[in-house]
Structures are given as C-alpha cells and as structure tokens.
C-alpha atoms as a PDB file:
ATOM      1  CA  UNK A   1       7.599 -29.064  10.142  1.00  0.00           C
ATOM      2  CA  UNK A   2      10.964 -27.496  10.901  1.00  0.00           C
ATOM      3  CA  UNK A   3      12.760 -25.653   8.375  1.00  0.00           C
ATOM      4  CA  UNK A   4      16.289 -24.413   7.553  1.00  0.00           C
ATOM      5  CA  UNK A   5      17.356 -21.018   7.625  1.00  0.00           C
ATOM      6  CA  UNK A   6      20.832 -20.019   6.597  1.00  0.00           C
ATOM      7  CA  UNK A   7      22.151 -16.378   7.533  1.00  0.00           C
ATOM      8  CA  UNK A   8      25.142 -15.503   5.222  1.00  0.00           C
ATOM      9  CA  UNK A   9      28.276 -14.703   7.239  1.00  0.00           C
ATOM     10  CA  UNK A  10      30.954 -13.423   5.084  1.00  0.00           C
ATOM     11  CA  UNK A  11      32.969 -11.685   7.908  1.00  0.00           C
ATOM     12  CA  UNK A  12      31.002  -8.363   8.228  1.00  0.00           C
ATOM     13  CA  UNK A  13      28.307  -7.329  10.118  1.00  0.00           C
ATOM     14  CA  UNK A  14      26.555  -8.445  13.536  1.00  0.00           C
ATOM     15  CA  UNK A  15      25.342 -12.019  12.485  1.00  0.00           C
ATOM     16  CA  UNK A  16      25.163 -13.481  15.817  1.00  0.00           C
ATOM     17  CA  UNK A  17      22.176 -10.977  16.757  1.00  0.00           C
ATOM     18  CA  UNK A  18      20.350 -12.172  13.787  1.00  0.00           C
ATOM     19  CA  UNK A  19      20.979 -15.441  14.565  1.00  0.00           C
ATOM     20  CA  UNK A  20      19.598 -15.367  18.118  1.00  0.00           C
ATOM     21  CA  UNK A  21      16.659 -13.225  17.293  1.00  0.00           C
ATOM     22  CA  UNK A  22      15.849 -15.613  14.414  1.00  0.00           C
ATOM     23  CA  UNK A  23      16.211 -18.403  17.073  1.00  0.00           C
ATOM     24  CA  UNK A  24      13.704 -16.421  19.461  1.00  0.00           C
ATOM     25  CA  UNK A  25      10.793 -16.386  16.927  1.00  0.00           C
ATOM     26  CA  UNK A  26      11.587 -19.973  15.542  1.00  0.00           C
ATOM     27  CA  UNK A  27      12.668 -22.094  18.128  1.00  0.00           C
ATOM     28  CA  UNK A  28      11.884 -25.448  16.297  1.00  0.00           C
ATOM     29  CA  UNK A  29      13.665 -24.454  12.970  1.00  0.00           C
ATOM     30  CA  UNK A  30      17.409 -25.053  12.068  1.00  0.00           C
ATOM     31  CA  UNK A  31      19.275 -21.664  12.004  1.00  0.00           C
ATOM     32  CA  UNK A  32      22.730 -21.290  10.774  1.00  0.00           C
ATOM     33  CA  UNK A  33      25.583 -19.173   9.942  1.00  0.00           C
ATOM     34  CA  UNK A  34      27.579 -20.030   6.886  1.00  0.00           C
ATOM     35  CA  UNK A  35      29.956 -19.054   3.786  1.00  0.00           C
ATOM     36  CA  UNK A  36      29.270 -22.296   2.262  1.00  0.00           C
ATOM     37  CA  UNK A  37      27.661 -22.327  -0.970  1.00  0.00           C
ATOM     38  CA  UNK A  38      26.312 -25.629  -0.950  1.00  0.00           C
ATOM     39  CA  UNK A  39      24.474 -25.300   2.580  1.00  0.00           C
ATOM     40  CA  UNK A  40      23.140 -21.749   1.331  1.00  0.00           C
ATOM     41  CA  UNK A  41      21.846 -23.448  -2.077  1.00  0.00           C
ATOM     42  CA  UNK A  42      20.124 -26.396   0.333  1.00  0.00           C
ATOM     43  CA  UNK A  43      18.564 -24.029   2.910  1.00  0.00           C
ATOM     44  CA  UNK A  44      14.984 -23.336   2.708  1.00  0.00           C
ATOM     45  CA  UNK A  45      15.271 -19.394   3.672  1.00  0.00           C
ATOM     46  CA  UNK A  46      18.092 -17.027   3.058  1.00  0.00           C
ATOM     47  CA  UNK A  47      19.053 -14.326   5.389  1.00  0.00           C
ATOM     48  CA  UNK A  48      21.360 -11.687   3.886  1.00  0.00           C
ATOM     49  CA  UNK A  49      22.690  -9.356   6.792  1.00  0.00           C
ATOM     50  CA  UNK A  50      25.796  -6.825   6.743  1.00  0.00           C
ATOM     51  CA  UNK A  51      27.152  -3.633   7.826  1.00  0.00           C
ATOM     52  CA  UNK A  52      30.113  -1.799   7.053  1.00  0.00           C
ATOM     53  CA  UNK A  53      31.539  -0.580   3.573  1.00  0.00           C
ATOM     54  CA  UNK A  54      29.708  -1.983   0.200  1.00  0.00           C
ATOM     55  CA  UNK A  55      33.453  -2.354  -1.357  1.00  0.00           C
ATOM     56  CA  UNK A  56      34.872  -4.673   1.699  1.00  0.00           C
ATOM     57  CA  UNK A  57      31.370  -6.411   1.471  1.00  0.00           C
ATOM     58  CA  UNK A  58      31.514  -7.101  -2.251  1.00  0.00           C
ATOM     59  CA  UNK A  59      35.553  -8.181  -2.117  1.00  0.00           C
ATOM     60  CA  UNK A  60      34.406 -11.058   0.800  1.00  0.00           C
ATOM     61  CA  UNK A  61      31.308 -12.150  -1.169  1.00  0.00           C
ATOM     62  CA  UNK A  62      33.749 -12.663  -4.251  1.00  0.00           C
ATOM     63  CA  UNK A  63      36.545 -14.200  -2.125  1.00  0.00           C
ATOM     64  CA  UNK A  64      34.011 -16.916  -0.785  1.00  0.00           C
ATOM     65  CA  UNK A  65      32.589 -17.169  -4.568  1.00  0.00           C
ATOM     66  CA  UNK A  66      29.190 -16.262  -2.791  1.00  0.00           C
ATOM     67  CA  UNK A  67      28.104 -13.862  -5.490  1.00  0.00           C
ATOM     68  CA  UNK A  68      26.119 -16.218  -7.773  1.00  0.00           C
ATOM     69  CA  UNK A  69      24.745 -18.438  -4.978  1.00  0.00           C
ATOM     70  CA  UNK A  70      23.143 -15.020  -3.411  1.00  0.00           C
ATOM     71  CA  UNK A  71      21.512 -14.263  -6.539  1.00  0.00           C
ATOM     72  CA  UNK A  72      20.151 -17.652  -7.392  1.00  0.00           C
ATOM     73  CA  UNK A  73      18.677 -17.838  -3.716  1.00  0.00           C
ATOM     74  CA  UNK A  74      17.079 -14.077  -4.435  1.00  0.00           C
ATOM     75  CA  UNK A  75      15.424 -15.652  -7.346  1.00  0.00           C
ATOM     76  CA  UNK A  76      13.864 -18.782  -5.762  1.00  0.00           C
ATOM     77  CA  UNK A  77      13.689 -18.895  -2.073  1.00  0.00           C
ATOM     78  CA  UNK A  78      12.130 -16.552   0.652  1.00  0.00           C
ATOM     79  CA  UNK A  79      14.976 -13.808   1.117  1.00  0.00           C
ATOM     80  CA  UNK A  80      15.637 -11.275   3.459  1.00  0.00           C
ATOM     81  CA  UNK A  81      18.104  -8.590   3.060  1.00  0.00           C
ATOM     82  CA  UNK A  82      19.385  -6.338   6.119  1.00  0.00           C
ATOM     83  CA  UNK A  83      21.004  -2.887   6.283  1.00  0.00           C
ATOM     84  CA  UNK A  84      24.000  -3.497   4.175  1.00  0.00           C
ATOM     85  CA  UNK A  85      22.068  -6.667   2.775  1.00  0.00           C
ATOM     86  CA  UNK A  86      19.567  -4.374   1.271  1.00  0.00           C
ATOM     87  CA  UNK A  87      22.236  -1.943  -0.419  1.00  0.00           C
ATOM     88  CA  UNK A  88      24.132  -4.765  -2.082  1.00  0.00           C
ATOM     89  CA  UNK A  89      21.282  -5.785  -3.948  1.00  0.00           C
ATOM     90  CA  UNK A  90      21.601  -2.653  -6.245  1.00  0.00           C
ATOM     91  CA  UNK A  91      23.506  -2.128  -9.427  1.00  0.00           C
ATOM     92  CA  UNK A  92      26.091   0.757  -7.734  1.00  0.00           C
ATOM     93  CA  UNK A  93      27.095   2.748  -4.970  1.00  0.00           C
ATOM     94  CA  UNK A  94      28.444   6.091  -4.862  1.00  0.00           C
ATOM     95  CA  UNK A  95      30.942   4.866  -1.840  1.00  0.00           C
ATOM     96  CA  UNK A  96      34.684   5.478  -2.258  1.00  0.00           C
ATOM     97  CA  UNK A  97      33.923   6.945  -6.127  1.00  0.00           C
ATOM     98  CA  UNK A  98      31.811   3.874  -7.080  1.00  0.00           C
ATOM     99  CA  UNK A  99      31.316   0.239  -6.046  1.00  0.00           C
ATOM    100  CA  UNK A 100      29.315  -2.251  -8.082  1.00  0.00           C
ATOM    101  CA  UNK A 101      26.649  -4.178  -6.245  1.00  0.00           C
ATOM    102  CA  UNK A 102      24.843  -7.556  -7.236  1.00  0.00           C
ATOM    103  CA  UNK A 103      22.421  -5.807  -9.620  1.00  0.00           C
ATOM    104  CA  UNK A 104      19.611  -8.059  -8.455  1.00  0.00           C
ATOM    105  CA  UNK A 105      17.284  -4.843  -8.344  1.00  0.00           C
ATOM    106  CA  UNK A 106      17.984  -1.629 -10.475  1.00  0.00           C
ATOM    107  CA  UNK A 107      19.115   1.313  -8.617  1.00  0.00           C
ATOM    108  CA  UNK A 108      21.969   3.256  -6.979  1.00  0.00           C
ATOM    109  CA  UNK A 109      23.072   3.478  -3.604  1.00  0.00           C
ATOM    110  CA  UNK A 110      23.899   7.633  -2.403  1.00  0.00           C
ATOM    111  CA  UNK A 111      25.316   9.119   0.650  1.00  0.00           C
ATOM    112  CA  UNK A 112      22.740  11.448   2.654  1.00  0.00           C
ATOM    113  CA  UNK A 113      23.149  15.105   1.496  1.00  0.00           C
ATOM    114  CA  UNK A 114      25.646  16.725   3.913  1.00  0.00           C
ATOM    115  CA  UNK A 115      24.794  19.709   5.370  1.00  0.00           C
ATOM    116  CA  UNK A 116      21.468  19.653   3.817  1.00  0.00           C
ATOM    117  CA  UNK A 117      19.372  17.646   6.264  1.00  0.00           C
ATOM    118  CA  UNK A 118      17.057  19.856   8.681  1.00  0.00           C
ATOM    119  CA  UNK A 119      14.502  18.173  10.941  1.00  0.00           C
ATOM    120  CA  UNK A 120      12.108  21.243  10.135  1.00  0.00           C
ATOM    121  CA  UNK A 121       9.094  19.476   8.465  1.00  0.00           C
ATOM    122  CA  UNK A 122      10.057  16.055   8.855  1.00  0.00           C
ATOM    123  CA  UNK A 123       7.076  13.667   9.825  1.00  0.00           C
ATOM    124  CA  UNK A 124       9.335  10.944  11.206  1.00  0.00           C
ATOM    125  CA  UNK A 125      12.331  12.339  13.347  1.00  0.00           C
ATOM    126  CA  UNK A 126      14.488  10.094  14.492  1.00  0.00           C
ATOM    127  CA  UNK A 127      14.013  11.414  18.194  1.00  0.00           C
ATOM    128  CA  UNK A 128      11.279  13.477  19.656  1.00  0.00           C
ATOM    129  CA  UNK A 129      14.181  15.469  21.175  1.00  0.00           C
ATOM    130  CA  UNK A 130      15.601  16.631  17.901  1.00  0.00           C
ATOM    131  CA  UNK A 131      15.671  20.773  17.995  1.00  0.00           C
ATOM    132  CA  UNK A 132      13.281  22.116  15.366  1.00  0.00           C
ATOM    133  CA  UNK A 133      15.498  22.965  12.363  1.00  0.00           C
ATOM    134  CA  UNK A 134      18.487  21.657  13.663  1.00  0.00           C
ATOM    135  CA  UNK A 135      20.739  19.756  11.090  1.00  0.00           C
ATOM    136  CA  UNK A 136      20.705  16.263  11.545  1.00  0.00           C
ATOM    137  CA  UNK A 137      23.840  13.955  11.832  1.00  0.00           C
ATOM    138  CA  UNK A 138      25.262  11.442   9.254  1.00  0.00           C
ATOM    139  CA  UNK A 139      25.109   8.642   9.597  1.00  0.00           C
ATOM    140  CA  UNK A 140      21.678   8.260  10.439  1.00  0.00           C
ATOM    141  CA  UNK A 141      21.558   6.658  14.001  1.00  0.00           C
ATOM    142  CA  UNK A 142      18.575   5.974  16.073  1.00  0.00           C
ATOM    143  CA  UNK A 143      14.623   5.157  16.081  1.00  0.00           C
ATOM    144  CA  UNK A 144      12.567   6.150  13.056  1.00  0.00           C
ATOM    145  CA  UNK A 145       9.153   5.645  11.844  1.00  0.00           C
ATOM    146  CA  UNK A 146       8.661   3.572   9.123  1.00  0.00           C
ATOM    147  CA  UNK A 147       5.685   4.206   6.661  1.00  0.00           C
ATOM    148  CA  UNK A 148       4.584   1.118   4.977  1.00  0.00           C
ATOM    149  CA  UNK A 149       3.930   1.860   1.029  1.00  0.00           C
ATOM    150  CA  UNK A 150       2.411  -1.237   0.001  1.00  0.00           C
ATOM    151  CA  UNK A 151       0.630  -4.127   1.924  1.00  0.00           C
ATOM    152  CA  UNK A 152       3.154  -7.091   2.203  1.00  0.00           C
ATOM    153  CA  UNK A 153       2.993 -10.527   4.444  1.00  0.00           C
ATOM    154  CA  UNK A 154       6.198  -9.234   6.271  1.00  0.00           C
ATOM    155  CA  UNK A 155       4.324  -6.077   7.618  1.00  0.00           C
ATOM    156  CA  UNK A 156       1.612  -8.541   9.398  1.00  0.00           C
ATOM    157  CA  UNK A 157       0.714  -7.256  13.041  1.00  0.00           C
ATOM    158  CA  UNK A 158       3.196  -4.424  12.464  1.00  0.00           C
ATOM    159  CA  UNK A 159       1.349  -0.970  12.687  1.00  0.00           C
ATOM    160  CA  UNK A 160       2.184   1.814   9.884  1.00  0.00           C
ATOM    161  CA  UNK A 161       4.678   4.118  11.109  1.00  0.00           C
ATOM    162  CA  UNK A 162       6.245   1.800  13.504  1.00  0.00           C
ATOM    163  CA  UNK A 163       9.533   2.746  14.853  1.00  0.00           C
ATOM    164  CA  UNK A 164      12.913   0.581  13.731  1.00  0.00           C
ATOM    165  CA  UNK A 165      16.526   0.911  14.403  1.00  0.00           C
ATOM    166  CA  UNK A 166      18.680   2.289  11.651  1.00  0.00           C
ATOM    167  CA  UNK A 167      22.641   2.881  11.473  1.00  0.00           C
ATOM    168  CA  UNK A 168      23.568   3.939   7.790  1.00  0.00           C
ATOM    169  CA  UNK A 169      25.040   6.820   5.715  1.00  0.00           C
ATOM    170  CA  UNK A 170      23.687   5.667   2.521  1.00  0.00           C
ATOM    171  CA  UNK A 171      20.467   5.035   1.267  1.00  0.00           C
ATOM    172  CA  UNK A 172      18.504   3.564  -1.687  1.00  0.00           C
ATOM    173  CA  UNK A 173      17.666   5.602  -5.005  1.00  0.00           C
ATOM    174  CA  UNK A 174      15.689   2.568  -6.729  1.00  0.00           C
ATOM    175  CA  UNK A 175      14.715   2.664 -10.936  1.00  0.00           C
ATOM    176  CA  UNK A 176      11.690   0.911 -10.110  1.00  0.00           C
ATOM    177  CA  UNK A 177       9.166   2.443  -7.591  1.00  0.00           C
ATOM    178  CA  UNK A 178       6.944  -0.647  -7.491  1.00  0.00           C
ATOM    179  CA  UNK A 179       9.340  -2.389  -5.497  1.00  0.00           C
ATOM    180  CA  UNK A 180       9.144   0.249  -2.295  1.00  0.00           C
ATOM    181  CA  UNK A 181       7.605  -1.455   0.575  1.00  0.00           C
ATOM    182  CA  UNK A 182       8.451   1.153   2.866  1.00  0.00           C
ATOM    183  CA  UNK A 183      10.044   4.485   3.580  1.00  0.00           C
ATOM    184  CA  UNK A 184      11.293   6.859   6.040  1.00  0.00           C
ATOM    185  CA  UNK A 185      12.061  10.566   6.733  1.00  0.00           C
ATOM    186  CA  UNK A 186      15.372  11.699   7.825  1.00  0.00           C
ATOM    187  CA  UNK A 187      15.214  15.024   6.691  1.00  0.00           C
ATOM    188  CA  UNK A 188      14.360  13.787   3.380  1.00  0.00           C
ATOM    189  CA  UNK A 189      12.093  10.759   2.335  1.00  0.00           C
ATOM    190  CA  UNK A 190      14.020   7.865   1.798  1.00  0.00           C
ATOM    191  CA  UNK A 191      13.525   4.052   0.841  1.00  0.00           C
ATOM    192  CA  UNK A 192      13.902   1.580   3.973  1.00  0.00           C
ATOM    193  CA  UNK A 193      11.977  -1.358   2.478  1.00  0.00           C
ATOM    194  CA  UNK A 194      11.886  -3.187  -0.821  1.00  0.00           C
ATOM    195  CA  UNK A 195       9.829  -6.066  -2.001  1.00  0.00           C
ATOM    196  CA  UNK A 196       9.724  -8.048  -5.105  1.00  0.00           C
ATOM    197  CA  UNK A 197       8.329 -11.423  -5.622  1.00  0.00           C
ATOM    198  CA  UNK A 198      10.286 -13.894  -2.948  1.00  0.00           C
ATOM    199  CA  UNK A 199      12.522 -11.112  -1.588  1.00  0.00           C
ATOM    200  CA  UNK A 200      12.309  -8.617   0.906  1.00  0.00           C
ATOM    201  CA  UNK A 201      15.110  -6.310   2.207  1.00  0.00           C
ATOM    202  CA  UNK A 202      14.952  -3.576   4.761  1.00  0.00           C
ATOM    203  CA  UNK A 203      17.530  -0.733   5.622  1.00  0.00           C
ATOM    204  CA  UNK A 204      17.162  -0.796   9.699  1.00  0.00           C
ATOM    205  CA  UNK A 205      17.758  -3.810  11.739  1.00  0.00           C
ATOM    206  CA  UNK A 206      15.094  -5.932  13.091  1.00  0.00           C
ATOM    207  CA  UNK A 207      16.893  -7.877  15.101  1.00  0.00           C
ATOM    208  CA  UNK A 208      17.459  -4.750  17.323  1.00  0.00           C
ATOM    209  CA  UNK A 209      13.889  -3.109  16.834  1.00  0.00           C
ATOM    210  CA  UNK A 210      12.606  -4.838  19.929  1.00  0.00           C
ATOM    211  CA  UNK A 211       9.106  -6.088  19.769  1.00  0.00           C
ATOM    212  CA  UNK A 212       8.174  -4.949  15.921  1.00  0.00           C
ATOM    213  CA  UNK A 213      11.571  -6.139  14.581  1.00  0.00           C
ATOM    214  CA  UNK A 214      10.741  -9.665  16.052  1.00  0.00           C
ATOM    215  CA  UNK A 215       7.306  -9.725  14.539  1.00  0.00           C
ATOM    216  CA  UNK A 216       9.117  -8.943  10.795  1.00  0.00           C
ATOM    217  CA  UNK A 217      11.410 -11.545  11.484  1.00  0.00           C
ATOM    218  CA  UNK A 218       8.546 -14.026  12.707  1.00  0.00           C
ATOM    219  CA  UNK A 219       6.663 -13.134   9.573  1.00  0.00           C
ATOM    220  CA  UNK A 220       9.678 -14.047   7.337  1.00  0.00           C
ATOM    221  CA  UNK A 221      10.037 -17.364   8.912  1.00  0.00           C
ATOM    222  CA  UNK A 222       6.219 -17.858   8.261  1.00  0.00           C
ATOM    223  CA  UNK A 223       5.976 -16.063   4.838  1.00  0.00           C
ATOM    224  CA  UNK A 224       4.487 -18.642   2.244  1.00  0.00           C
ATOM    225  CA  UNK A 225       5.469 -17.726  -1.124  1.00  0.00           C
END
C-alpha cells in the first residue's frame, strides 16, 4: 500500500535532492514538496530538511505559519529532520547573538570552537589525508564516520562507523543524553543524530551519502512506529 511523504519546502535547503533520493528508495509512494499546512497534516510521514542560517529559517517558517504544524507532526507521525532540520528542533542557537528554535527537544546549538579543533587523537577524521595535529577547518565539510550510540530502526543494515556527508559550522548540545542516537568526531565529539519516539534527525545529509544514506532513507520510509 502506498503512502504519502511530505518534504517541508520553506525556501531553504536542497530539497530537490532529498525528494529524488526518496523517490529512488520509495518509487511507489507519493513524495512531494510543500509549504502547505493542510498537506503536511494529511501526509503519512514528514521530512524536515534545511540549510543556511537558523534565524532566516525560523523567519520563513513563521511567515508560512508552519511552526505549529511541524510541532504537531513531530509529536504524532514518522518524522525525519536533516541538517538544519535537526538544529531547528532544539531550544536555542548561538547564531547571530541568539536565535530561538522550535523547542521540540531541549538543548542549544553552538558553534565549533575556532582554532581549537585538531585532528590529533581524533578517532573519526573527515579525511584520511588530514595531516596529524592539523587545525581542522570550519565549516565541517566532508565525509565523517558516525558512531551509532543506540539501536534504532533507522540504523538497520548500516554498519557502525559508516561514513556520511556533512556541511555545518554549528552542532547540538542536548540536555537529555537519552536522545542521542549517533555521534561523530571533528576534533571534538559531537552529536550527529537524535531519536525520540517517532522522531529521528541527523546533522549529516543522507541524500548526499550514497549507499548508506539511501539505506537510512529507505529505513525511514519503512519505519513502523
């Protein structure tokens, strides 16, 4: 039986690549981009992607009156957040002196510490060519291993420490450690995946992460909560 999967399109993020990746793993499902609250409410599943500045994203969500509908979806249906779609779930970001998020999960979004990220001792370095003890660049951009910190249906058929593609300068500092589903190392250990009930969100881009990224999207499509 086919299902409907809405991808929130509020004008920020490479939503077309997310749509194409989902169409690849779920060719019989109805997958569509929308900023219509009624269509989001009616969809069986919701994908919440995003790229760019959190402040600008929150402004666009408010302009389209999508804040409440996203909160409702995160509470009752299979929900996947991607990149900024993970960060926006939290209370607050340090960006631009402070920006309020959706407060679906408790915690803060903080900037990687400048000039303090070094590859020495890192267990998951973005590239094997990174010189030992070199200063790592911000934004964190490239392939990084993801350690699965809890079992979850969205990790099905994905090996622990599989590589995923990331582009970001900020990361999550959650209040509740029980929501952490995956972590990465970029000079410091940081949370790159969270899970709670029907919600799963990742800092990396599964739509850009080849086989393992497609597997994660396939797992989401088939996730029975």
